[in-house]
Short mmCIF file of C-alpha atoms and ligand atoms in Angstrom, two decimals:
data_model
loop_
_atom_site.label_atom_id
_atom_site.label_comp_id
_atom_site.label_asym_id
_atom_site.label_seq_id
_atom_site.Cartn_x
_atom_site.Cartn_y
_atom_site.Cartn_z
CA UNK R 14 116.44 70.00 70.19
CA UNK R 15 119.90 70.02 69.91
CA UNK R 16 121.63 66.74 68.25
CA UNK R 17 124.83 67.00 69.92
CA UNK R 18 125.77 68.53 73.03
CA UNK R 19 128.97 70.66 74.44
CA UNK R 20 130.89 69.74 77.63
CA UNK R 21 131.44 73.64 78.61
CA UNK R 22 129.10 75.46 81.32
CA UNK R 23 128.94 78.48 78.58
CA UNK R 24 126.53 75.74 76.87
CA UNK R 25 124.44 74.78 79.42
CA UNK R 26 124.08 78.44 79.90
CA UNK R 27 122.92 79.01 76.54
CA UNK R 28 120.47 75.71 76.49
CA UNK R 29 118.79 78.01 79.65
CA UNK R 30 118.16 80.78 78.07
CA UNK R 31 116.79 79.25 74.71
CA UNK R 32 114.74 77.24 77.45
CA UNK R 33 111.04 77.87 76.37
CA UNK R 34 110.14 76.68 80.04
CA UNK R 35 112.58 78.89 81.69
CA UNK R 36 110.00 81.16 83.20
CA UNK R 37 108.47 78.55 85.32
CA UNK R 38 111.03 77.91 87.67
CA UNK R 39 110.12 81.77 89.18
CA UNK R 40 107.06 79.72 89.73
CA UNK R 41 108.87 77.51 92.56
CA UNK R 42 110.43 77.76 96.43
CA UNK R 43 113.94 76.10 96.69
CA UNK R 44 115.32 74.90 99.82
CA UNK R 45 118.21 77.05 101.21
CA UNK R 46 120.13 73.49 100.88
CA UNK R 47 120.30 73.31 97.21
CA UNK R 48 121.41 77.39 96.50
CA UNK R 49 125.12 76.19 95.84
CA UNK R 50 123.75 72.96 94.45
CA UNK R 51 120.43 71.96 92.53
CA UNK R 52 117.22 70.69 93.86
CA UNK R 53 117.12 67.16 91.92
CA UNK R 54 114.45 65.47 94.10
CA UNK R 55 111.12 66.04 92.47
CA UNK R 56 111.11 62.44 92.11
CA UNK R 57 110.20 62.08 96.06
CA UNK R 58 109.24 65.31 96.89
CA UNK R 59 108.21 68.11 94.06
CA UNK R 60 108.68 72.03 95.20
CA UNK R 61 106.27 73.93 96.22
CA UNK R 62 104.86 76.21 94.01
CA UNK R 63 104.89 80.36 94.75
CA UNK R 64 101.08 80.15 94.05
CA UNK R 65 100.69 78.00 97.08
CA UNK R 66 100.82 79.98 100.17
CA UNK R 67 98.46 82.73 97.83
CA UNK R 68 95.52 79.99 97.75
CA UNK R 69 96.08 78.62 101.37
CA UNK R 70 95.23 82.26 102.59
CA UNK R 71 92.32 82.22 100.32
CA UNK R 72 90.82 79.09 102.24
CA UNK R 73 91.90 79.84 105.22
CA UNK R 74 90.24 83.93 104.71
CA UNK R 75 86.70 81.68 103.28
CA UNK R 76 86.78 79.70 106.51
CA UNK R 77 87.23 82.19 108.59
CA UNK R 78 84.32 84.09 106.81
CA UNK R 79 81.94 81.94 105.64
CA UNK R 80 82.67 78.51 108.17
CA UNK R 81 80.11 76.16 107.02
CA UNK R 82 78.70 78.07 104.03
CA UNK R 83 82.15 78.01 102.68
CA UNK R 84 80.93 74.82 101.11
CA UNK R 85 78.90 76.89 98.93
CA UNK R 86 80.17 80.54 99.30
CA UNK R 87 83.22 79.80 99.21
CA UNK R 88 85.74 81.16 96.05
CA UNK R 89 85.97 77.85 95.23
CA UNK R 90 83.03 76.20 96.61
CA UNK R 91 84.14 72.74 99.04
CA UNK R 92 81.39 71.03 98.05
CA UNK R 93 82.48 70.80 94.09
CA UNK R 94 86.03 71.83 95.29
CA UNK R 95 87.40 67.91 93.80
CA UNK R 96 85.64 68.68 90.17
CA UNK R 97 88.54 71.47 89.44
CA UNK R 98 91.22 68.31 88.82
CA UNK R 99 89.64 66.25 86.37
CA UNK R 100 90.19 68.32 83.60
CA UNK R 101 93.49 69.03 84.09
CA UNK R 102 94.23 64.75 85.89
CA UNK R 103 92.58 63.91 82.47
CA UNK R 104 95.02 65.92 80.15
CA UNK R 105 97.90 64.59 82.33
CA UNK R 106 96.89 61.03 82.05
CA UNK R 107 95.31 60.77 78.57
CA UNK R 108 91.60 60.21 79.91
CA UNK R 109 88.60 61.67 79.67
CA UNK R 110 87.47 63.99 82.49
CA UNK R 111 85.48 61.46 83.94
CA UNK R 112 87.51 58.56 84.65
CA UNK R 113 89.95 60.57 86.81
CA UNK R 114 89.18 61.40 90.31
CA UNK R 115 91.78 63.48 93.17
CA UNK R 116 91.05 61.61 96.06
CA UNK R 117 92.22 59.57 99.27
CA UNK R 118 96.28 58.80 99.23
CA UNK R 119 98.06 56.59 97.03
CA UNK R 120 98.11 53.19 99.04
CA UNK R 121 94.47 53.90 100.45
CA UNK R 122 93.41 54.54 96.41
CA UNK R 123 95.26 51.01 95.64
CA UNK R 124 93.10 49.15 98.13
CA UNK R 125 89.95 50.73 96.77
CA UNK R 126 90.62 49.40 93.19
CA UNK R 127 91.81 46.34 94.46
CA UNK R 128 88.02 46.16 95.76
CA UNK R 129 87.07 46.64 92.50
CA UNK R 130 89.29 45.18 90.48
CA UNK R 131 90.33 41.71 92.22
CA UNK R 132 87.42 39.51 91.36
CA UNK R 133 89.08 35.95 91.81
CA UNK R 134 86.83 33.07 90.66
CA UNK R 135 87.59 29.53 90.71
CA UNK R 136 90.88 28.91 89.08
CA UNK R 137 91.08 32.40 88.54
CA UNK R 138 93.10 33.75 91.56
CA UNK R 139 96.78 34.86 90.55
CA UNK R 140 98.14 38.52 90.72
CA UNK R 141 101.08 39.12 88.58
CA UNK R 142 103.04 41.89 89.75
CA UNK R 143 107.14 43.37 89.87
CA UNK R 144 109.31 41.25 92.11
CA UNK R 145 110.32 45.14 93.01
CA UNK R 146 107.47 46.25 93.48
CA UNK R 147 107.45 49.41 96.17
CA UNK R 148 107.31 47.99 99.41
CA UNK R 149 103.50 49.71 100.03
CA UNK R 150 102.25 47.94 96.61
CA UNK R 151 104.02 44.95 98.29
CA UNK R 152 102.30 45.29 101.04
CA UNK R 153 98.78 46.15 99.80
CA UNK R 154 98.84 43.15 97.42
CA UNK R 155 99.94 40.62 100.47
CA UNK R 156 96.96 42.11 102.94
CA UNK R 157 94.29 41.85 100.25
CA UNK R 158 95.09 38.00 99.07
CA UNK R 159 95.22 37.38 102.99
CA UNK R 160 91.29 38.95 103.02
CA UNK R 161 90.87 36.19 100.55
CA UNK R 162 92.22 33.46 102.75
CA UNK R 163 94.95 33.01 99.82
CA UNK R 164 98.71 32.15 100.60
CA UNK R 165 100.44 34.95 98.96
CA UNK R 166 103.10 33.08 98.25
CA UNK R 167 101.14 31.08 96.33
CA UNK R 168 98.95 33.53 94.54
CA UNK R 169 100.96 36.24 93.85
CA UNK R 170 103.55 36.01 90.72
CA UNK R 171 105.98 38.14 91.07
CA UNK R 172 108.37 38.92 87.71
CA UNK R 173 112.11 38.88 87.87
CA UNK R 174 114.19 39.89 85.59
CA UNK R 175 116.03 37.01 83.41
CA UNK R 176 119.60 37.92 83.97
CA UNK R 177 121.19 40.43 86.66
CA UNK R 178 121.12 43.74 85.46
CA UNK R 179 118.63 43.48 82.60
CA UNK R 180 115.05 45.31 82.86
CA UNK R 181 111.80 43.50 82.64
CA UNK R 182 111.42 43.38 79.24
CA UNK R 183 107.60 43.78 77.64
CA UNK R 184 108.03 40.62 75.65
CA UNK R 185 109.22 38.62 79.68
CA UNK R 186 106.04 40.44 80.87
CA UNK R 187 103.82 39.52 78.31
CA UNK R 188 105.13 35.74 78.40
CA UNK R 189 104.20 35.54 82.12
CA UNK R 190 100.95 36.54 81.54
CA UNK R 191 100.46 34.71 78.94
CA UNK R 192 101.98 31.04 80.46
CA UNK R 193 99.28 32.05 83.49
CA UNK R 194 96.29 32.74 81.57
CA UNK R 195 94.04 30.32 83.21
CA UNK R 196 95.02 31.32 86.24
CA UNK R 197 95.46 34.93 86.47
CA UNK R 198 92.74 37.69 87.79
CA UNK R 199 94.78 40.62 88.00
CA UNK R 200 97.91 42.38 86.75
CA UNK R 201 99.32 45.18 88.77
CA UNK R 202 102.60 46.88 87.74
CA UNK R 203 103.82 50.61 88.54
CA UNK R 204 104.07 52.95 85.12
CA UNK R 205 107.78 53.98 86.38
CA UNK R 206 109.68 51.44 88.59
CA UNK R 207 110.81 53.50 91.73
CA UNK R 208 114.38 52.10 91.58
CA UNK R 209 115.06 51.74 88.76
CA UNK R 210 113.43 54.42 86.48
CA UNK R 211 112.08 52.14 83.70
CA UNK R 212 109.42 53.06 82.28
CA UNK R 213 107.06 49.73 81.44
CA UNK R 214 104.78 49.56 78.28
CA UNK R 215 101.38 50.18 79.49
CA UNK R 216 99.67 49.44 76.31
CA UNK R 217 100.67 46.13 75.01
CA UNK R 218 101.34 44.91 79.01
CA UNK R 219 97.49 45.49 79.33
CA UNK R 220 96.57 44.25 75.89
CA UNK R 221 98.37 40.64 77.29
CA UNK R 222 96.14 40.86 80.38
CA UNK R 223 92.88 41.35 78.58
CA UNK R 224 93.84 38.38 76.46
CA UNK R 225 94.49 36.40 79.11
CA UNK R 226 91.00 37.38 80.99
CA UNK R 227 92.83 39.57 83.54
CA UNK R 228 92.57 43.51 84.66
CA UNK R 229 95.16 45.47 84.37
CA UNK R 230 96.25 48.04 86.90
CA UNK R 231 98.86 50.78 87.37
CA UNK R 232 100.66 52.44 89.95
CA UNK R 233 101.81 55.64 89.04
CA UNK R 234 103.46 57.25 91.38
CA UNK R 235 106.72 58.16 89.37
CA UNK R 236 104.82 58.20 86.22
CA UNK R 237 101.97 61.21 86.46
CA UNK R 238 103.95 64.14 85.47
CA UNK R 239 106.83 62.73 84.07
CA UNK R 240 105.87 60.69 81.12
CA UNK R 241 103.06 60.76 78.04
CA UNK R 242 99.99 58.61 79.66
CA UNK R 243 97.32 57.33 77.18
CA UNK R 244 95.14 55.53 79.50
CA UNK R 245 91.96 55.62 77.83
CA UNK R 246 93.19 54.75 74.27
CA UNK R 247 95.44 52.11 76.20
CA UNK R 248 92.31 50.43 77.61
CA UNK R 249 94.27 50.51 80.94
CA UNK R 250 91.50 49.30 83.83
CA UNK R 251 92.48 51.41 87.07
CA UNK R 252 95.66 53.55 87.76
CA UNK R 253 96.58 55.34 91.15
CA UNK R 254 98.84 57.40 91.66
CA UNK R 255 100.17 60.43 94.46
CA UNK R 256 100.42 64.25 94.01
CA UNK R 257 103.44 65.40 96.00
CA UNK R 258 106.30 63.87 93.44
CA UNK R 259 106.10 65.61 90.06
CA UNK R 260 102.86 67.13 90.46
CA UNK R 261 104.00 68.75 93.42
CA UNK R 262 100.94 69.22 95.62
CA UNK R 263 103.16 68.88 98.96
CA UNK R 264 104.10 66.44 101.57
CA UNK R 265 100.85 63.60 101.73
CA UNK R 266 98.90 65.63 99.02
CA UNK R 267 95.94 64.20 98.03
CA UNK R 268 96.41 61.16 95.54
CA UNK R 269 94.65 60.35 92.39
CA UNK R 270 92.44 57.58 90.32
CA UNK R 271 91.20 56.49 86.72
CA UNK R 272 88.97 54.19 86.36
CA UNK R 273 88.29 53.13 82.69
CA UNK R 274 84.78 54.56 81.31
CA UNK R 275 84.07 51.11 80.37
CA UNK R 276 83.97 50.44 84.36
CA UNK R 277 82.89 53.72 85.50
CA UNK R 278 80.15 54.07 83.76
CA UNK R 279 78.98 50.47 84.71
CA UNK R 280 77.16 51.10 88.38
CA UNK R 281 77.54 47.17 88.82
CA UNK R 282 81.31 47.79 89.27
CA UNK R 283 81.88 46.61 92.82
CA UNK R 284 83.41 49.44 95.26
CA UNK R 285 83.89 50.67 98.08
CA UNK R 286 81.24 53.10 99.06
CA UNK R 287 80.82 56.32 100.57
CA UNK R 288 78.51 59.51 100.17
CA UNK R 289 80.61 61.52 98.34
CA UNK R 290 80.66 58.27 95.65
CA UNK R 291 77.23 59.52 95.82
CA UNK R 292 74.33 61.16 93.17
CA UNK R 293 75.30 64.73 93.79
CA UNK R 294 71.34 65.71 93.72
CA UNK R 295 70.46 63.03 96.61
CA UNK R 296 73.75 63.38 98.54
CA UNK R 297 72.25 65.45 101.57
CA UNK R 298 69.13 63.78 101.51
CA UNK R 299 70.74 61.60 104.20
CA UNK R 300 68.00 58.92 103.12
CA UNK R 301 67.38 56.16 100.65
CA UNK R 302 69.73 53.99 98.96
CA UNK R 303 73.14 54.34 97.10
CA UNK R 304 73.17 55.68 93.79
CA UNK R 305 76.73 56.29 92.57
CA UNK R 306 77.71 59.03 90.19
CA UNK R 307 78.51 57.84 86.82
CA UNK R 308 82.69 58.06 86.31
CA UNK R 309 85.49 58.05 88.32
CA UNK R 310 83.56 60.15 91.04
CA UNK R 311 81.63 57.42 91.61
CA UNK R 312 84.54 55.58 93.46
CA UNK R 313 85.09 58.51 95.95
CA UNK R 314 84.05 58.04 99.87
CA UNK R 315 84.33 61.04 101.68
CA UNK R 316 84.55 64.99 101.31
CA UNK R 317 87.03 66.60 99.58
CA UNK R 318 90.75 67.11 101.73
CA UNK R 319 90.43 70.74 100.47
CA UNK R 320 93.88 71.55 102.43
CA UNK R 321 95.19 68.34 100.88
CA UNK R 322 94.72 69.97 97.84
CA UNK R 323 95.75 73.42 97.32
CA UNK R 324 99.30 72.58 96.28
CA UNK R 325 97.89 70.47 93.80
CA UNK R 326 95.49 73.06 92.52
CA UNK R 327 98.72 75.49 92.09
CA UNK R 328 101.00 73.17 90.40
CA UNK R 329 98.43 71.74 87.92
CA UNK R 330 97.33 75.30 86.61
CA UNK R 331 101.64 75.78 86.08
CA UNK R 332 101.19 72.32 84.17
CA UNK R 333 98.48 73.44 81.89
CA UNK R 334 99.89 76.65 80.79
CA UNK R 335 103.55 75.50 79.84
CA UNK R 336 101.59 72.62 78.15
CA UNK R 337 102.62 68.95 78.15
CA UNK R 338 104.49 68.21 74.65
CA UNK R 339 106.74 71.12 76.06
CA UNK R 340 107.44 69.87 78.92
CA UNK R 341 108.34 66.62 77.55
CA UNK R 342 110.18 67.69 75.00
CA UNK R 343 112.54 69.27 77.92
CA UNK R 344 112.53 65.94 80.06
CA UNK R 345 113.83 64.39 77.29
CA UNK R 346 116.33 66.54 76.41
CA UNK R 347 117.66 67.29 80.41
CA UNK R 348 117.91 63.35 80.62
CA UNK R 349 120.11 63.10 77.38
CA UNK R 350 121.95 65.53 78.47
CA UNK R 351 123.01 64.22 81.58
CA UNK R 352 123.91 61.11 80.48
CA UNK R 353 125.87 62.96 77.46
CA UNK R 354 127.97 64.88 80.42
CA UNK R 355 128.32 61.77 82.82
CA UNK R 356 129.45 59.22 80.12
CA UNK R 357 131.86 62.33 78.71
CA UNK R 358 132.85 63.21 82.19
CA UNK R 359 133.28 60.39 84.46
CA UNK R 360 136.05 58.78 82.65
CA UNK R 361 138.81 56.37 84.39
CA UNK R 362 140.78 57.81 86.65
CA UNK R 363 142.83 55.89 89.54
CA UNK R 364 142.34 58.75 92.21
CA UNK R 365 138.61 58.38 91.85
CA UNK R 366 137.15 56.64 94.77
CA UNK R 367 133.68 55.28 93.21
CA UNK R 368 132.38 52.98 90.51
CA UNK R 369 128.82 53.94 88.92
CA UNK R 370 126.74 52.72 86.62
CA UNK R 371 123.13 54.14 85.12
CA UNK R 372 121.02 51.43 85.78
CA UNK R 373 117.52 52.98 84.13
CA UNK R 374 116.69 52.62 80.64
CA UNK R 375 118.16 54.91 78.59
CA UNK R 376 115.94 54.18 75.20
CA UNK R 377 113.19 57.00 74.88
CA UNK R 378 110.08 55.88 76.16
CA UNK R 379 111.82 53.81 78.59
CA UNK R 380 112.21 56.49 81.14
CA UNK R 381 110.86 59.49 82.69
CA UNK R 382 113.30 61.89 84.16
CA UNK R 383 114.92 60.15 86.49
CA UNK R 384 118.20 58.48 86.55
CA UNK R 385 119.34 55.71 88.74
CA UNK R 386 123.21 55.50 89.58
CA UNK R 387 123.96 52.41 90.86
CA UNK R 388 127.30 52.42 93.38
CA UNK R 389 129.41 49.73 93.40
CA UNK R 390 131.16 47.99 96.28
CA UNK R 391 128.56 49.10 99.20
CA UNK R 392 129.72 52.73 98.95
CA UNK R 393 126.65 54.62 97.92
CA UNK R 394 125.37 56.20 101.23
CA UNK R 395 129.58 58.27 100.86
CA UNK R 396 128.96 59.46 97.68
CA UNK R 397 125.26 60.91 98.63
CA UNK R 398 127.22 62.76 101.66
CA UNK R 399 129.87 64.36 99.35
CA UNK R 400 127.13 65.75 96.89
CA UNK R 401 124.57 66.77 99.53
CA UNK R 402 127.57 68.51 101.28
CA UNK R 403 127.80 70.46 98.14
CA UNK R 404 124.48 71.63 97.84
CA UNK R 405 122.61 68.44 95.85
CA UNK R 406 119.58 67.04 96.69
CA UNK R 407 119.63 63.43 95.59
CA UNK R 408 118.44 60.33 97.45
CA UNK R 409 119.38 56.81 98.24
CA UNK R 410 117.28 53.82 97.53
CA UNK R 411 118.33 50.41 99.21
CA UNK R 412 120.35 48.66 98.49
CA UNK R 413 122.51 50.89 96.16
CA UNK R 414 120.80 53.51 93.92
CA UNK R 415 121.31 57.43 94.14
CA UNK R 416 118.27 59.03 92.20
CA UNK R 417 118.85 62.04 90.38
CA UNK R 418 115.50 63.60 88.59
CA UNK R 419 115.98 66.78 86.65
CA UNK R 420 112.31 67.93 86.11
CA UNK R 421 111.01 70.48 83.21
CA UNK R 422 109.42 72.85 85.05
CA UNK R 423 111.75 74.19 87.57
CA UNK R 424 115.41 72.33 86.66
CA UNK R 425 118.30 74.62 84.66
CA UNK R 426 120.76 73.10 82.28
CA UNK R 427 123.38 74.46 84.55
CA UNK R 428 122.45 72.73 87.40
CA UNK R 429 122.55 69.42 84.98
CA UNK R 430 126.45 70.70 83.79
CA UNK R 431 127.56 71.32 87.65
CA UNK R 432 126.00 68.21 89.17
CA UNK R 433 127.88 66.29 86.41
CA UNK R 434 130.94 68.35 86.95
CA UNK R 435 130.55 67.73 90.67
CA UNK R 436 130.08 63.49 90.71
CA UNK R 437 133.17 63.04 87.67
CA UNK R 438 135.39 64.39 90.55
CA UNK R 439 134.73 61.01 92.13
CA UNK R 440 133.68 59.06 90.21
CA UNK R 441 134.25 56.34 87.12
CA UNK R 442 131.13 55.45 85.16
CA UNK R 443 131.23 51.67 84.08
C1 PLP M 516 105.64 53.58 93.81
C2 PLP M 516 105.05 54.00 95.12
N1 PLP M 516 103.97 53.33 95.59
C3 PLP M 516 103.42 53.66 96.78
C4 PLP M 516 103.93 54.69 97.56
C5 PLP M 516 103.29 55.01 98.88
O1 PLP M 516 102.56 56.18 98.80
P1 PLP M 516 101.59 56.71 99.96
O2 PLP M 516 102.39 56.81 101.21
O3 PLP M 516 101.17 58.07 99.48
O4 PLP M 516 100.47 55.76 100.09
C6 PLP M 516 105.04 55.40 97.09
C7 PLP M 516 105.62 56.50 97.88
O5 PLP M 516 106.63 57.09 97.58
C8 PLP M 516 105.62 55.04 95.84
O6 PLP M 516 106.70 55.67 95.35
#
């Protein structure tokens, strides 16, 4: 990994081809948009692997063929079609095949663990969560208290940063959940905050919870993918998470759960049932009583979306053979080396039109890939329509954020050196 970096293309050039992952990004479809540009959206929407279309035909061909045998005859069988992800969910999130399950969508997977995993008893009622929080966690959180007949305004903590500007820090989090300890039943945070990129300690922010007599879940949408997860070793209780942002399984892929051993393996855990939550030997007796499967696959309800989940399939085998600490390793450097180029680039100049500033954490392991440019002065949504004009995908977040995600597997150097280029024209970084 290179120390120090160069402010000439002829350098970003060169970091390509040293690029160990450089291969993979045959791998990928680009939108005709982003051929003069660079496709820096995997953050929202991931591209779609080549591999893709190739396994949709193969479905398609075993439906067409076999119809309802296809559930056994099938290439890849439907009826065990979900088992294929948890070896490669459980490498990706640092569990153990069995507490990882592809199912449902993200915001349907949050209410299930909330079914499991909000137990309030007497005094024992709070949820402590991010004041910005994604609206759908938001959401979720408000509906379930409401099944309670809670006011959540009442029940509901939500954490704000201490001063304007500054992140949550672990220590603020861990205070809160501390000073609420008799109170709390539940803390719910994402890994990655969608606005701001920070990336939140898992570990000790769960550690705090247990003390305090409280589960602790995790949304990780902008987290799977794009960080190092340890979720068994970090005794984390439930995560959820989706599979069209970095693990880019396509628009509404199926989502994703893990659900610690300790509570998978416990058939007392309340859920939400379903056949497919099932014993796989009894599941078509169509009789008798519910026995669910042991692990994660115990919290599923219904048959596997097997068109909700080719993408995934495609993408995941592209993740296992560049291997995780390389991928990493090139997150980290892409990130440092756009913040390199835009605090070396975007220097003070009056003809510049816009005032930025990088609002995500910019210590390792307090970030994934993306960065968050805040605009100043209300003039964001201008700034997105000069780069998109010039071929970058980027989006807006409201109020004032552009995100910008350079991801490992299909992302060039050169793309980071032009897109810097490109925004110094206009911009001053404070
Ligand atoms: C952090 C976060 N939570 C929840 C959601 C909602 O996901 P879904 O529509 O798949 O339920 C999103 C979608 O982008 C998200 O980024």
């Amino acid at each position: 990994m290179p120390t120090k970096f160069l402010i000439t293309r002829s350098y970003a050039q060169q970091l390509d081809k040293e690029d160990p992952l450089a291969a993979y990004r045959k791998e990928f479809l680009f939108p005709q948009q982003s051929t003069s540009g660079a496709y820096f959206c995997g953050h929202s929407l991931g591209l779609q692997p080549k591999k893709t279309k190739e396994l949709f035909m193969q479905e398609l061909e075993d439906w067409e063929h076999w119809a309802v045998e296809g559930h056994w005859k099938a290439k890849n069988p439907w009826l065990t079609y979900h088992q294929s992800f948890a070896k490669p969910l459980s490498v990706l999130t640092g569990a153990y095949p069995d507490e990882v399950v592809a199912m449902n969508s993200l915001t349907a997977n949050l209410h299930f663990m909330f079914a499991s995993f909000y137990r309030p008893t007497g005094k024992k009622i709070k949820i402590i969560t991010e004041a910005w929080n994604f609206p759908s966690d938001r959401f979720a959180l408000e509906s379930l208290v409401k099944l309670y007949g809670y006011d959540p305004k009442k029940v509901i903590i939500e954490l704000k940063p201490a001063k304007k500007d500054a992140y949550l820090s672990t220590d603020e989090i861990c205070a809160v959940i501390q000073k609420n300890k008799d109170s709390v039943a539940l803390v719910m945070m994402s890994g990655v905050n969608y606005y701001t990129g920070q990336a939140y300690d898992m570990s000790r922010i769960t550690q705090a919870a247990h003390l305090a007599g409280a589960f602790a879940g995790f949304d990780l949408a902008h987290a799977i993918g794009n960080m190092p997860l340890q979720l068994h070793d970090w005794k984390v209780d439930f995560a959820v998470w989706c599979s069209y942002k970095y693990l880019n399984g396509g628009p509404g892929a199926v989502g994703g759960a893990f659900i610690h051993q300790q509570h998978g393996h416990d058939k007392t855990t309340p859920r939400m049932a379903g056949w497919w939550g099932h014993d796989q030997d009894t599941r078509f007796n169509l009789k008798g009583s519910y026995k669910p499967v042991s692990g994660a696959a115990g919290f599923q309800v219904s048959n596997a979306p097997v068109f909700n989940m080719i993408g995934l399939k495609a993408s995941l085998d592209l993740y296992m053979q560049a291997g995780l600490p390389a991928i990493n390793k090139k997150r980290k450097v892409m990130f440092d080396y756009m913040l390199f180029l835009l605090k070396a680039l975007c220097t003070p100049d009056q003809k510049k039109k816009f005032v930025v500033k990088i609002i995500t954490p910019v210590t390792a392991n307090e970030h994934g890939a993306m960065v968050s440019i805040r605009v100043e002065k209300d003039m964001g949504k201008e700034l997105v329509d000069i780069l998109t004009k010039k071929g970058f995908v980027v989006d807006w977040r409201e109020p004032d954020v552009i995100r910008v995600a350079a991801v490992p597997l299909y992302n060039k150097y050169e793309e980071i050196y032009l897109f810097a280029l490109e925004l110094s024209k206009h911009t001053v970084l404070l």
